[in-house]
CSV table of C-alpha atoms and ligand atoms in Angstrom, one decimal:
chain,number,residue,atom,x,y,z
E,1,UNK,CA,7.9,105.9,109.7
E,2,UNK,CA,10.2,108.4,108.0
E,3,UNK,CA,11.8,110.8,110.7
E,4,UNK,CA,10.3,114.2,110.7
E,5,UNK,CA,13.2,117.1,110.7
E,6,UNK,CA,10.8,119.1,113.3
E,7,UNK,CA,11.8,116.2,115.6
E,8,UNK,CA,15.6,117.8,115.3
E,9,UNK,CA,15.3,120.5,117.2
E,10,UNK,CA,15.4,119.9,120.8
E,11,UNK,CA,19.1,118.3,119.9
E,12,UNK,CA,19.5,121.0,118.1
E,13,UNK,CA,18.9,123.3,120.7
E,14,UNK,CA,21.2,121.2,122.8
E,15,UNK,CA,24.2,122.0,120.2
E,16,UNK,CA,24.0,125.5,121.1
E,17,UNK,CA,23.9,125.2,124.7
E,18,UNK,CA,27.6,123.2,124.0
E,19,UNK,CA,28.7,125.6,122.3
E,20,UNK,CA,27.8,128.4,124.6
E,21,UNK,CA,26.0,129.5,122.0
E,22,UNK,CA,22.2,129.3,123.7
E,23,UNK,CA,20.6,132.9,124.8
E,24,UNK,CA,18.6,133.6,128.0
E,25,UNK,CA,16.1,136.4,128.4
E,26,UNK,CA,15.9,138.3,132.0
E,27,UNK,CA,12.9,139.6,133.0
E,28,UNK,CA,13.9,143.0,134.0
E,29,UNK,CA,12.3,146.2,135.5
E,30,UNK,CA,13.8,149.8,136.2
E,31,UNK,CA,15.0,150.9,139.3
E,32,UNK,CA,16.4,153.8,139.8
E,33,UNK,CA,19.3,155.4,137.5
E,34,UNK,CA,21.3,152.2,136.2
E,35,UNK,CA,20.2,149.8,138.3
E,36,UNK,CA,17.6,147.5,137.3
E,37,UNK,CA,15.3,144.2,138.7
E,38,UNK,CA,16.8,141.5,136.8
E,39,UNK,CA,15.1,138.3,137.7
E,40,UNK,CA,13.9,139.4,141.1
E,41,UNK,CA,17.3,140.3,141.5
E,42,UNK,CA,18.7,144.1,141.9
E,43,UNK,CA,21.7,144.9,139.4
E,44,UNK,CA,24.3,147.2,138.5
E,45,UNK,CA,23.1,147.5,134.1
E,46,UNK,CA,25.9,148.0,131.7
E,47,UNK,CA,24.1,147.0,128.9
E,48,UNK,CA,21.6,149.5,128.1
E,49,UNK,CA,21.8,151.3,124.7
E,50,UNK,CA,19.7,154.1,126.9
E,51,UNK,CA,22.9,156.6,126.6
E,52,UNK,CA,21.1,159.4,128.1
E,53,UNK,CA,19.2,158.2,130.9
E,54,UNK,CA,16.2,159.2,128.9
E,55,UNK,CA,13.9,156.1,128.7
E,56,UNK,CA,12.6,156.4,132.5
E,57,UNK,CA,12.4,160.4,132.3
E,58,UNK,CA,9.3,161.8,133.6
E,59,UNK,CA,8.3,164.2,130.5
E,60,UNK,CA,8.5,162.1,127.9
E,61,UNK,CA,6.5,159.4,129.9
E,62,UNK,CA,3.9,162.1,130.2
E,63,UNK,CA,4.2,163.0,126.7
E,64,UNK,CA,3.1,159.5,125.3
E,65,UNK,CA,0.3,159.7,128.2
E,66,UNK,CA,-0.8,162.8,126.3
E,67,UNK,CA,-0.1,161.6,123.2
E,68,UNK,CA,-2.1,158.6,123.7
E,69,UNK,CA,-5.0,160.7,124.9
E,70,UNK,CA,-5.2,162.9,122.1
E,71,UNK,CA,-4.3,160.5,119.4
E,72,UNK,CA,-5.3,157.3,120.1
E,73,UNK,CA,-3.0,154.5,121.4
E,74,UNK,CA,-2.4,152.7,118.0
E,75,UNK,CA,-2.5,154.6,114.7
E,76,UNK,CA,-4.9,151.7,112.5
E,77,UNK,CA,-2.6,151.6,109.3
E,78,UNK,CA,0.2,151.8,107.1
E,79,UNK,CA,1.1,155.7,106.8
E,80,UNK,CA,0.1,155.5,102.8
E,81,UNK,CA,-3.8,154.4,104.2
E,82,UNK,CA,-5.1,156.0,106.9
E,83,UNK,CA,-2.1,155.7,109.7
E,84,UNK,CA,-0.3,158.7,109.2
E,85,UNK,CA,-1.1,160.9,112.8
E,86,UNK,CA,-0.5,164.5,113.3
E,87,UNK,CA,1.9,163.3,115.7
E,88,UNK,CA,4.1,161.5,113.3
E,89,UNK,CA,4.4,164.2,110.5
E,90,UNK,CA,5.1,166.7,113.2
E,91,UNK,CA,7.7,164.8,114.4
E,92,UNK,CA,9.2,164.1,110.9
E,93,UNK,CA,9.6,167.6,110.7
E,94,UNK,CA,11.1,167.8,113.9
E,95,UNK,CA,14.0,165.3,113.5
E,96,UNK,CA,14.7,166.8,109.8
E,97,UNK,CA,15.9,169.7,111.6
E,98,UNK,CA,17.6,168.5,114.2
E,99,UNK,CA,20.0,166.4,112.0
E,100,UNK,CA,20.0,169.4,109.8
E,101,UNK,CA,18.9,167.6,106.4
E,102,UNK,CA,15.8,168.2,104.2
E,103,UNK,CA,13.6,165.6,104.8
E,104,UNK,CA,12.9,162.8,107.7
E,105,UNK,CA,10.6,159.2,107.2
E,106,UNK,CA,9.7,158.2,110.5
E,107,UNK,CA,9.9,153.9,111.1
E,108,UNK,CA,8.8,152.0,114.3
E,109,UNK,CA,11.8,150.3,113.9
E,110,UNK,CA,15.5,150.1,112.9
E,111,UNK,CA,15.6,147.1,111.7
E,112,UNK,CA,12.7,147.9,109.4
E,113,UNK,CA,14.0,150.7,108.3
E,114,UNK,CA,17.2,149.4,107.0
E,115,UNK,CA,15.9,146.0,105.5
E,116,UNK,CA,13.4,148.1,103.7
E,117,UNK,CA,15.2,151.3,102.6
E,118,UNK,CA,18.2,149.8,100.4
E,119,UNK,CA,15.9,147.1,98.4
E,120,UNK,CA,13.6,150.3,97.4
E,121,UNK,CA,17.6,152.0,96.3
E,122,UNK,CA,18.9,149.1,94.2
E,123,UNK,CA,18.1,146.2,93.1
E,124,UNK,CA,19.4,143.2,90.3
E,125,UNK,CA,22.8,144.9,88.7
E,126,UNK,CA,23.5,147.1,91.2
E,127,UNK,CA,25.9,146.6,93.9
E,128,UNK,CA,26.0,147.2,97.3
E,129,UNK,CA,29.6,148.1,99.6
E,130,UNK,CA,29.6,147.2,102.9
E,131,UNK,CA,31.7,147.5,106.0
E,132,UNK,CA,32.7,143.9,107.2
E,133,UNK,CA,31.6,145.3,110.7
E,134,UNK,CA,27.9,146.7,109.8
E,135,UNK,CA,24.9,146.2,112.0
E,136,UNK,CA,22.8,142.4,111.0
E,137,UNK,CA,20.0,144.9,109.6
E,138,UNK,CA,21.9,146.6,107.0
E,139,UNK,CA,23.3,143.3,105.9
E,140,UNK,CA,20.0,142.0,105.5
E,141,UNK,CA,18.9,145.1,103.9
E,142,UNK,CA,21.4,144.4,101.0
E,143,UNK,CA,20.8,140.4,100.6
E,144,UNK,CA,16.8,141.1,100.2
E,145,UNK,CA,18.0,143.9,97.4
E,146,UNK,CA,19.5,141.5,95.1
E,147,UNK,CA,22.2,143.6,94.4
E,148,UNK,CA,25.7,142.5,94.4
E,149,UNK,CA,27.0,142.7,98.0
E,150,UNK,CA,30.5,143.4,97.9
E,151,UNK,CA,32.0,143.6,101.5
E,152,UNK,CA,34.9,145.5,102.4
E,153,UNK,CA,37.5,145.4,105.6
E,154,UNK,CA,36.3,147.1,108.7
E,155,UNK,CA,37.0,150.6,108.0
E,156,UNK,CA,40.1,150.1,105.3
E,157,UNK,CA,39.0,152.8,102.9
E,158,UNK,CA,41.3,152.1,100.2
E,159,UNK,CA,39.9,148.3,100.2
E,160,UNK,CA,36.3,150.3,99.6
E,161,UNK,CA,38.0,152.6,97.1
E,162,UNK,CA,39.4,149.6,95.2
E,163,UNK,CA,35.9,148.0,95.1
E,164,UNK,CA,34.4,150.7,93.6
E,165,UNK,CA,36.8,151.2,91.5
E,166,UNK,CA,36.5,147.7,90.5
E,167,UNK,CA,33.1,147.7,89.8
E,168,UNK,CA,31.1,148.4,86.9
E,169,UNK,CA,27.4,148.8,88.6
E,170,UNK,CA,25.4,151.2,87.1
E,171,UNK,CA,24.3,151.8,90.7
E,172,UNK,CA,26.5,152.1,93.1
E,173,UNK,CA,25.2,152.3,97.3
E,174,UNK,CA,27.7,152.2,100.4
E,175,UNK,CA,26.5,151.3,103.3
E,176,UNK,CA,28.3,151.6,106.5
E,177,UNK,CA,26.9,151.9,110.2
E,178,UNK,CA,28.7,155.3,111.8
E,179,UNK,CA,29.4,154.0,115.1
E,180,UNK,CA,29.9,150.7,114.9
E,181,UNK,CA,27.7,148.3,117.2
E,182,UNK,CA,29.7,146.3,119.0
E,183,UNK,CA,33.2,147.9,118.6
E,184,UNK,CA,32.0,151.7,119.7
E,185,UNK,CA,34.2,153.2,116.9
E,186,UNK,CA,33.5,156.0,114.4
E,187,UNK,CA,33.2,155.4,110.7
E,188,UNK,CA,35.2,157.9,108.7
E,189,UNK,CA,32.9,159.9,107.0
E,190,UNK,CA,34.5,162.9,105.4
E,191,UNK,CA,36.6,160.1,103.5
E,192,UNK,CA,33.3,157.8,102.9
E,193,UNK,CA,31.3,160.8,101.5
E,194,UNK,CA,34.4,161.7,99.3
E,195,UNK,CA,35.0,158.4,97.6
E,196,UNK,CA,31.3,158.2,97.0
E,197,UNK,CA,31.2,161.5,95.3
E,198,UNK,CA,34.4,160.2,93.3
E,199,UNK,CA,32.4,157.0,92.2
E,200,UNK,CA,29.0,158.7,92.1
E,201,UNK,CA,27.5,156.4,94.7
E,202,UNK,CA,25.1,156.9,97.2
E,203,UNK,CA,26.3,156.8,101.1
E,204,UNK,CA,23.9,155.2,103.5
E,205,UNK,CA,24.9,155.8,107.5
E,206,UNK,CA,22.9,153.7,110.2
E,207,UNK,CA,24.2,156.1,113.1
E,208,UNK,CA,21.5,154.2,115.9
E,209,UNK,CA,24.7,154.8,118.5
E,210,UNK,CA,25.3,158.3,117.7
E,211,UNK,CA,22.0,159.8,117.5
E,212,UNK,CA,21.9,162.0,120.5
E,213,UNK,CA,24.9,161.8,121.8
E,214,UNK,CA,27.5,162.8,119.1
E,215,UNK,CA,27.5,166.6,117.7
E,216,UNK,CA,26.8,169.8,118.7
E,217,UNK,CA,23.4,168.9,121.2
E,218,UNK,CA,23.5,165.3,120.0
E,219,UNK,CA,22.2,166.1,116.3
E,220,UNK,CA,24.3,163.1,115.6
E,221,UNK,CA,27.4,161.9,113.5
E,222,UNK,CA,27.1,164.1,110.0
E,223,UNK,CA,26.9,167.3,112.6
E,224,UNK,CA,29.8,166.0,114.7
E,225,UNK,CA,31.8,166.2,110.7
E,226,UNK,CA,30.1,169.5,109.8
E,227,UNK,CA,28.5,167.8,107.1
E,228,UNK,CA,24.7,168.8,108.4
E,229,UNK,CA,22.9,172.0,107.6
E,230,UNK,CA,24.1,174.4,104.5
E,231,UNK,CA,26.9,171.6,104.7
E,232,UNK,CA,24.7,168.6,104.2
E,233,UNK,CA,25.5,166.3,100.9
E,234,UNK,CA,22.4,164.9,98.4
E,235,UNK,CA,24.4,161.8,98.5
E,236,UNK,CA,24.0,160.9,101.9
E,237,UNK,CA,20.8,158.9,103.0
E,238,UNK,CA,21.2,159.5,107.1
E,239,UNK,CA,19.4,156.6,109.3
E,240,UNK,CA,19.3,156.9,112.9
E,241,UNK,CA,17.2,155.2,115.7
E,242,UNK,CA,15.1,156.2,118.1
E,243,UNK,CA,15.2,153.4,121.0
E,244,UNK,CA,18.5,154.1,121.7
E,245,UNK,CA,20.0,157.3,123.0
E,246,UNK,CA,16.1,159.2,122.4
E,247,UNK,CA,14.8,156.7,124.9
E,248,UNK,CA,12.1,155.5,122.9
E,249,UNK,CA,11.2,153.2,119.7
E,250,UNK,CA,11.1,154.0,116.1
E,251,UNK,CA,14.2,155.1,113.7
E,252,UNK,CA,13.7,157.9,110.8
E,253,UNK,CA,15.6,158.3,107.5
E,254,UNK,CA,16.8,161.8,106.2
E,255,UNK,CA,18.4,163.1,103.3
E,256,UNK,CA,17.4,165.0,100.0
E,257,UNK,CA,13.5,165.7,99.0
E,258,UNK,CA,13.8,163.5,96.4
E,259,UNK,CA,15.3,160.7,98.0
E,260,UNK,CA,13.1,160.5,101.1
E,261,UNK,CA,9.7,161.1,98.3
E,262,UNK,CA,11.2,157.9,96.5
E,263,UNK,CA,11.5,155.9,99.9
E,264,UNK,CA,8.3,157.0,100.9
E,265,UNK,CA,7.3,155.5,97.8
E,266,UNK,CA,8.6,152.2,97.4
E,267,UNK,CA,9.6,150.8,100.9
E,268,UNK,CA,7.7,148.0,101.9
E,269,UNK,CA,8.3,148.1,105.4
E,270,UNK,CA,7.0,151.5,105.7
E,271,UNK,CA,3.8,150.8,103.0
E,272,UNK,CA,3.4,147.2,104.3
E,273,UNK,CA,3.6,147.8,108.4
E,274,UNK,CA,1.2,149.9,110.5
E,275,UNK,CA,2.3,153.2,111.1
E,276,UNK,CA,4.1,153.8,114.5
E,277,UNK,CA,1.8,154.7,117.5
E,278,UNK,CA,1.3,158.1,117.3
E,279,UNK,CA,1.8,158.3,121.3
E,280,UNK,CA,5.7,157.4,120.5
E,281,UNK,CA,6.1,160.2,118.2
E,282,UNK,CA,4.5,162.3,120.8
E,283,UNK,CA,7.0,161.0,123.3
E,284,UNK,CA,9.9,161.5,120.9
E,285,UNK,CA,9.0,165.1,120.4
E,286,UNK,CA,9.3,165.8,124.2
E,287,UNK,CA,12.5,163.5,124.2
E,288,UNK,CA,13.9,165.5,121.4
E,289,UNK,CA,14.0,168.6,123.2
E,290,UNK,CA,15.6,166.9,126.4
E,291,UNK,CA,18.4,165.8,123.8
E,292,UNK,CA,18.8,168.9,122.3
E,293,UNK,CA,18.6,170.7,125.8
E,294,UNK,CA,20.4,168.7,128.2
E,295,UNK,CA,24.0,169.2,127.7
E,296,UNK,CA,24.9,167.9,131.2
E,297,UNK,CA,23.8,164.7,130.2
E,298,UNK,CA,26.8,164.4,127.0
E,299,UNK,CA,29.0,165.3,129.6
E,300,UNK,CA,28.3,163.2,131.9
E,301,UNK,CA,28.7,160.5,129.8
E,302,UNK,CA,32.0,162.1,128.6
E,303,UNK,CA,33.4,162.0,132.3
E,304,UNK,CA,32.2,157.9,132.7
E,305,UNK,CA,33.9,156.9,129.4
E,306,UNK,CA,37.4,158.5,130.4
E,307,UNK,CA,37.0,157.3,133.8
E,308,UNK,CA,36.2,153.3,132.8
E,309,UNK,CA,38.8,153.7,130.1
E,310,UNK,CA,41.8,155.1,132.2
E,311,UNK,CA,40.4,152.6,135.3
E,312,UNK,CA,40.8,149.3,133.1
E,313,UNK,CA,43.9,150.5,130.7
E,314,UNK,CA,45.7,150.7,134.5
E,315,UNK,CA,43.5,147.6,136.3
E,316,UNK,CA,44.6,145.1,133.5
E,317,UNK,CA,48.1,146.2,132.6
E,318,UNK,CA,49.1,142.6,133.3
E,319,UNK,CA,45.9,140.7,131.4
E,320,UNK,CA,45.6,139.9,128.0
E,321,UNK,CA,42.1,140.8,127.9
E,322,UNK,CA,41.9,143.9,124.9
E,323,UNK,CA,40.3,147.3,125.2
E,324,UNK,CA,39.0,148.2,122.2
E,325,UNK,CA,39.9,151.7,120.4
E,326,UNK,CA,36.3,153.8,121.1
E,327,UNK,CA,36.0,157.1,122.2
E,328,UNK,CA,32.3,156.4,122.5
E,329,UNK,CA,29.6,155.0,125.2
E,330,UNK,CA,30.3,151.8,124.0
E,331,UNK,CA,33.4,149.9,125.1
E,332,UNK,CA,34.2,146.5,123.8
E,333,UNK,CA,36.6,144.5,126.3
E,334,UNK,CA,37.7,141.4,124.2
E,335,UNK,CA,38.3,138.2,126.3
E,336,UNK,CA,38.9,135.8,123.5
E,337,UNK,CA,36.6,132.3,124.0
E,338,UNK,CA,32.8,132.0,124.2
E,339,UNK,CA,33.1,130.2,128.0
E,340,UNK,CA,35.7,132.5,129.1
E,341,UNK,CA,33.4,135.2,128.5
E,342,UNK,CA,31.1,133.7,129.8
E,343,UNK,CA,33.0,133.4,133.0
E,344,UNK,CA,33.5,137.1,133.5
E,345,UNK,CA,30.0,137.9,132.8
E,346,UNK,CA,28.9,135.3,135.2
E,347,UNK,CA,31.5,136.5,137.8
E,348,UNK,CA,30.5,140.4,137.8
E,349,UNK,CA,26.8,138.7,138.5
E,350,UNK,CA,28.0,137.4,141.2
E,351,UNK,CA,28.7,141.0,142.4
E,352,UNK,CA,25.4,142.5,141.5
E,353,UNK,CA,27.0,143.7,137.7
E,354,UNK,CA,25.4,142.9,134.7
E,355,UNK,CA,27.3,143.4,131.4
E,356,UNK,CA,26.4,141.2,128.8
E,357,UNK,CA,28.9,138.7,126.9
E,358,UNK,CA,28.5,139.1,123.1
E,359,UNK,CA,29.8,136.0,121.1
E,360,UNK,CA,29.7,134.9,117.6
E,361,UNK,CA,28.4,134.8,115.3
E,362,UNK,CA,27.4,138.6,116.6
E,363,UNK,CA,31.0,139.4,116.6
E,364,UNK,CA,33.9,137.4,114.8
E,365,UNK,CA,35.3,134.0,116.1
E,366,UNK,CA,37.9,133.8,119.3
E,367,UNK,CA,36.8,137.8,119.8
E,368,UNK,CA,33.9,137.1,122.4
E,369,UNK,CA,33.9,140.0,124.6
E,370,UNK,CA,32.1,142.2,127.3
E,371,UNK,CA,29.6,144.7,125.4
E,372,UNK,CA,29.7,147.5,128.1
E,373,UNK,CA,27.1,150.3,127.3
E,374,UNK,CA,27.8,153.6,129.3
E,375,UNK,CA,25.2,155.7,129.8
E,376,UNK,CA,24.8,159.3,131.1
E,377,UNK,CA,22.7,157.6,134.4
E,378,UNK,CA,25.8,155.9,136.0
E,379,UNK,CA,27.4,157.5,138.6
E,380,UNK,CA,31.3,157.8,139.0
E,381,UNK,CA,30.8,155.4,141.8
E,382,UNK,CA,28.8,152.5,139.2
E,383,UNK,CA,31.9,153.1,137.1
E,384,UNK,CA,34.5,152.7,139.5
E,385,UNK,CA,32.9,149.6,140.9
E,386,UNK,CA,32.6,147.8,137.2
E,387,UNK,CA,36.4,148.6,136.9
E,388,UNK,CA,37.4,147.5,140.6
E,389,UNK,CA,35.5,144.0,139.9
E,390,UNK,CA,37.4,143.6,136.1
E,391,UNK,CA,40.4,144.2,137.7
E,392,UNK,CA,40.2,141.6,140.6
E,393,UNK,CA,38.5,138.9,138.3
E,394,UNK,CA,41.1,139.6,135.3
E,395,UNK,CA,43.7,138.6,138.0
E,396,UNK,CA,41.6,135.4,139.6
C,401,PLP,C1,19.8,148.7,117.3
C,401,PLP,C2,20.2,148.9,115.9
C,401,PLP,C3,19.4,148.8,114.8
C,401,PLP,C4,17.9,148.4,115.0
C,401,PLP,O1,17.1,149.4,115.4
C,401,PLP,P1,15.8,149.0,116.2
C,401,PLP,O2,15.0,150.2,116.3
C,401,PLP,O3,16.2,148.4,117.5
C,401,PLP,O4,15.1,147.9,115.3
C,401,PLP,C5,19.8,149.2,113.6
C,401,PLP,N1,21.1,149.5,113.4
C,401,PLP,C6,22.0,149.5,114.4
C,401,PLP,C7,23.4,149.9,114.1
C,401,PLP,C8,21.6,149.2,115.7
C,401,PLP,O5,22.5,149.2,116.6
């Protein structure tokens, strides 16, 4: 009999596991702050995309328990049928504002929201510039557009201004995230926007890491530039999501009237997916006011970043382990190979520290690192105890 290929894949899951390639989940639970139950097990989290301390807090959990009561648990359609909630237009309104832009699309998920939006922008003919560095999503985003996808070095704006130049698209999109994922570093925006407007191309930003924690009360990376507001540009499409610093689910789109009508229009993850539960935009509302209320908790996260950043620059003086350049919550220490990485991660285990160990092909080849996610819920004494256990293991 003729082999099947569905008999291929327990070897094929036994490749990854050589190459340090296979992924484990944890079953995990809150505690209190940054510590969680991670397999039975209480741990030190540095890996949390919660910047803010926000996903545990006690008025948005009531919010979706109100929001749940008064609008139903599940909202029954796509948002072009019968899905579109109170709740969910409200909070479209909401967010526009806070980022300072015309109009907001809410999404029950990032990754939705970016695979969907730049298909409905361009298509066959057009082509599509992207950061060598962007989230999985937005690449995705631009392979199901058929446009051409023309990829540019990590932030080397003259490769991107060369491109376009290069290029004779009738459309023209740029996509870029603003902080980038795994790196923690800010796109340059001002300098995006203004070879866009030189090439007449449209800028798309995926800021899920800034949202809520850069800008004046966390309104996010275009109001960190001034570009928000009276300010804001009708070539900028701004994406953000909402699991992330808000505490939450979901992601939102804003930009110009026109734009958002047209995405509204022709996205098939919004018109094809069941709206998001109405209770989560309920949540979000009470979450957006913590954001935009709370500037302790910005600070706070300020005061941890400097502190991890001065700890290891002085704790591994003498290691060849690199800290990344990030003024942001996310601080990438590169250790090089996938089982060396591995052997840190497994090592701050040992001590009741979880940071996770990001490999290819997530990040590029001999650059596996320690993803370590700050958040405004660790104390100076979490921080302090992360560095003291890099220090001692980058020496062992
Ligand atoms: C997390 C993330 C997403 C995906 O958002 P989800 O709401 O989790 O689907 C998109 N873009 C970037 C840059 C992200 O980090």
């Amino acid at each position: 009999m003729k082999a099947s290929w569905l008999d291929e894949f327990p070897a094929r899951i036994k490749d990854l596991d050589a190459q340090h390639l296979r992924r484990k989940r944890r079953i995990v639970s809150p505690l209190v702050a940054a510590r969680m139950q991670v397999d039975g097990r209480e741990m030190l989290a540095f890996c949390s995309n919660d910047y803010l301390g926000l996903a545990s807090h006690e008025a948005i959990i009531q919010a979706a328990c109100e929001g749940a009561k008064k609008f139903g648990a599940g909202s029954g359609a796509s948002p072009l049928v019968s899905g579109h909630s109170l709740a969910n237009e409200t909070l479209e309104h909401e967010l526009a504002a806070f980022v300072g832009l015309p109009k907001a699309l809410y999404f029950y998920a990032g990754y939705a929201a970016n695979i969907g939006i730049i298909p409905a922008l361009v298509g066959r003919g057009d082509a599509v510039f992207s950061d060598a560095l962007n989230h999985a999503c937005l690449i995705d985003g631009a392979r199901l557009s058929r446009a051409d996808i023309v990829p540019y070095e990590h932030a080397n704006l003259s490769a991107l201004s060369a491109a376009l130049c290069a290029s004779t698209a009738q459309r023209k999109l740029v996509i870029s995230d603003a902080v980038f994922s795994m790196d923690g570093d800010i796109a340059n925006i001002p300098a995006l926007l203004a070879l866009c407007e030189q090439h007449d191309a449209l800028l798309l930003l995926d800021d899920a890491h800034g949202f809520g924690v850069l800008g004046p009360q966390g309104r996010g990376a275009l109001a960190q530039f001034g570009l928000s507001g009276a300010n804001a540009s009708a070539r900028v499409l701004y994406m953000a999501t909402l699991g992330k610093a808000a505490g939450v689910a979901g992601a939102f789109v804003a930009g110009s009237e026109a734009l958002i009508e047209w995405l509204l229009q022709k996205t098939r993850s919004y018109i094809f997916a069941t709206a998001a539960p109405p209770m989560l935009a309920s949540a979000l509302s009470a979450s957006l006011k913590l954001i935009a209320q709370d500037d302790w908790r910005r600070s706070d996260l300020a005061l941890r970043i400097a502190q991890l950043r001065l700890g290891l620059q002085a704790g591994l003086k003498n290691s060849n382990w690199r800290l990344g350049e990030s003024s942001t919550a996310i601080q990438a220490l590169v250790i090089g190979s996938n089982e060396d990485a591995l052997r840190v991660m497994q090592g701050l285990a040992e001590r009741g520290i979880w940071v996770p160990a990001i490999r290819p092909p997530t990040v590029p080849q001999g650059t596996a690192r320690l993803r370590i996610a700050l958040s405004a819920a660790h104390t100076q004494e979490d921080v302090a105890l992360l560095v003291q256990a890099l220090t001692e293991l980058s020496i062992a």
